[in-house]
Every structure is written in structure tokens, then in C-alpha cells.
Coordinates of C-alpha atoms in Angstrom, one line a residue:
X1 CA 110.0 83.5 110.6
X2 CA 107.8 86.0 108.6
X3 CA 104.1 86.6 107.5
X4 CA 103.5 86.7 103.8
X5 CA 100.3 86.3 101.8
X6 CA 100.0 86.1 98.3
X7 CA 99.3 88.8 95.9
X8 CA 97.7 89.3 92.6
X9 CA 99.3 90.4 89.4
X10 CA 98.5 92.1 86.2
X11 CA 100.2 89.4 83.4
X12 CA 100.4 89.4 79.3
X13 CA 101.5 86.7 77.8
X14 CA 104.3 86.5 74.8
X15 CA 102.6 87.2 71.4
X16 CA 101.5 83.8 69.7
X17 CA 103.1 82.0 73.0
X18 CA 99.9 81.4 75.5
X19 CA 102.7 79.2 78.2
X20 CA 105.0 82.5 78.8
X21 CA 104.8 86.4 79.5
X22 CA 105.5 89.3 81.5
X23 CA 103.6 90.5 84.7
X24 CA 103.6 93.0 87.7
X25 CA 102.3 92.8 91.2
X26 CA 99.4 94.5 92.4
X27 CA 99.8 95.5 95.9
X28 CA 96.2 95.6 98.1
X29 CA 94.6 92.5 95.5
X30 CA 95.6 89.8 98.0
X31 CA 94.7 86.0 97.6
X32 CA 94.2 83.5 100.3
X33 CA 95.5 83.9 104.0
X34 CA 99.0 84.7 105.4
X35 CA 101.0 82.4 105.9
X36 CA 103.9 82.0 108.4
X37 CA 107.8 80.6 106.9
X38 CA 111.1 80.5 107.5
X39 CA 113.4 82.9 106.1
X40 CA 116.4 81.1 104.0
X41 CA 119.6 80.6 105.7
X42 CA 121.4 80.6 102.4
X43 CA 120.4 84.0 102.0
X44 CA 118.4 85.8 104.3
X45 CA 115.9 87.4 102.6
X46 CA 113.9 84.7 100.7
X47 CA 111.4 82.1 101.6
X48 CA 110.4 78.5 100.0
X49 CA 106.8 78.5 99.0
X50 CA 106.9 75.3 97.3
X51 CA 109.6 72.6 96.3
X52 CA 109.5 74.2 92.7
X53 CA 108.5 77.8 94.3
X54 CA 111.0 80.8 95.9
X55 CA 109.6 84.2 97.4
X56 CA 111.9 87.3 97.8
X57 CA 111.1 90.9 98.6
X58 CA 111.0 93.7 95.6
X59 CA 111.1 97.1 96.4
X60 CA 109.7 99.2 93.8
X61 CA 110.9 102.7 92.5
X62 CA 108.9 105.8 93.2
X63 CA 108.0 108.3 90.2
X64 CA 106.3 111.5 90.6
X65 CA 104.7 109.3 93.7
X66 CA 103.5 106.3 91.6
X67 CA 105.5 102.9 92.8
X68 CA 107.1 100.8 89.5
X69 CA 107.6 97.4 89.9
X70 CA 110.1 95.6 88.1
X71 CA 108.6 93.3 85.5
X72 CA 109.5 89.5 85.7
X73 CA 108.8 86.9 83.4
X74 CA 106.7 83.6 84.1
X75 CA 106.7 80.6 82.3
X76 CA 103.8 77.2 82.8
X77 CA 106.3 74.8 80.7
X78 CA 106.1 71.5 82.5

């Protein structure tokens, strides 16, 4: 088991598209409470959220001590 809690992001969506984009996490802006769950036996290092919903751990790059985060894409199609 593990604690996680929910974080905020910083998101743009695709030009003329308003149902995809790009965003980033932003550590320290945190929303709602932790939560306990199980870590994933098929891989060990991810959790289920939701039945449509997966969580895994990033680790960001440093740069003249600033931390990048990779970017990952989101999408609201039904």
C-alpha cells in the first residue's frame, strides 16, 4: 500500500482543439486528501485510481536546480 494525493497541473489545450492538450504537474498545489491504494502486482510501481484511471511515479530532471517534468498529453474524448 501507499499514500498519494492528488496534485494540480498547469495544462494548454491543442490550438482550435478545446478536448486535448499538454500539461505539467505542479508539485505543493495539492487537491483533496490522501488516499491509501494498492500498488499493482503487474508492475509494481503503479496504482488504479479509477476503472478508466492509472497513477505512476515521474521523476523529474534537475537543471541549474530547477525540476522539469516531462509533459504528457490529456485527452476528455468520451
Amino acid at each position: 500500500m501507499v499514500e498519494i494525493r492528488k496534485i494540480g497541473a498547469e495544462s494548454v489545450n491543442d490550438g482550435g482543439l478545446s478536448m486535448t492538450g499538454d500539461c505539467v504537474p505542479r508539485p505543493g498545489h495539492y487537491i483533496g486528501e490522501p488516499m491509501r491504494k494498492a500498488v499493482s502486482d503487474y508492475d509494481g510501481q503503479s496504482v488504479k485510481i479509477a476503472s478508466y484511471a492509472i497513477a505512476s511515479k515521474i521523476e523529474p530532471r534537475e537543471v541549474a536546480g530547477v525540476k522539469l517534468f516531462p509533459v504528457d498529453h490529456w485527452t476528455a474524448y468520451a
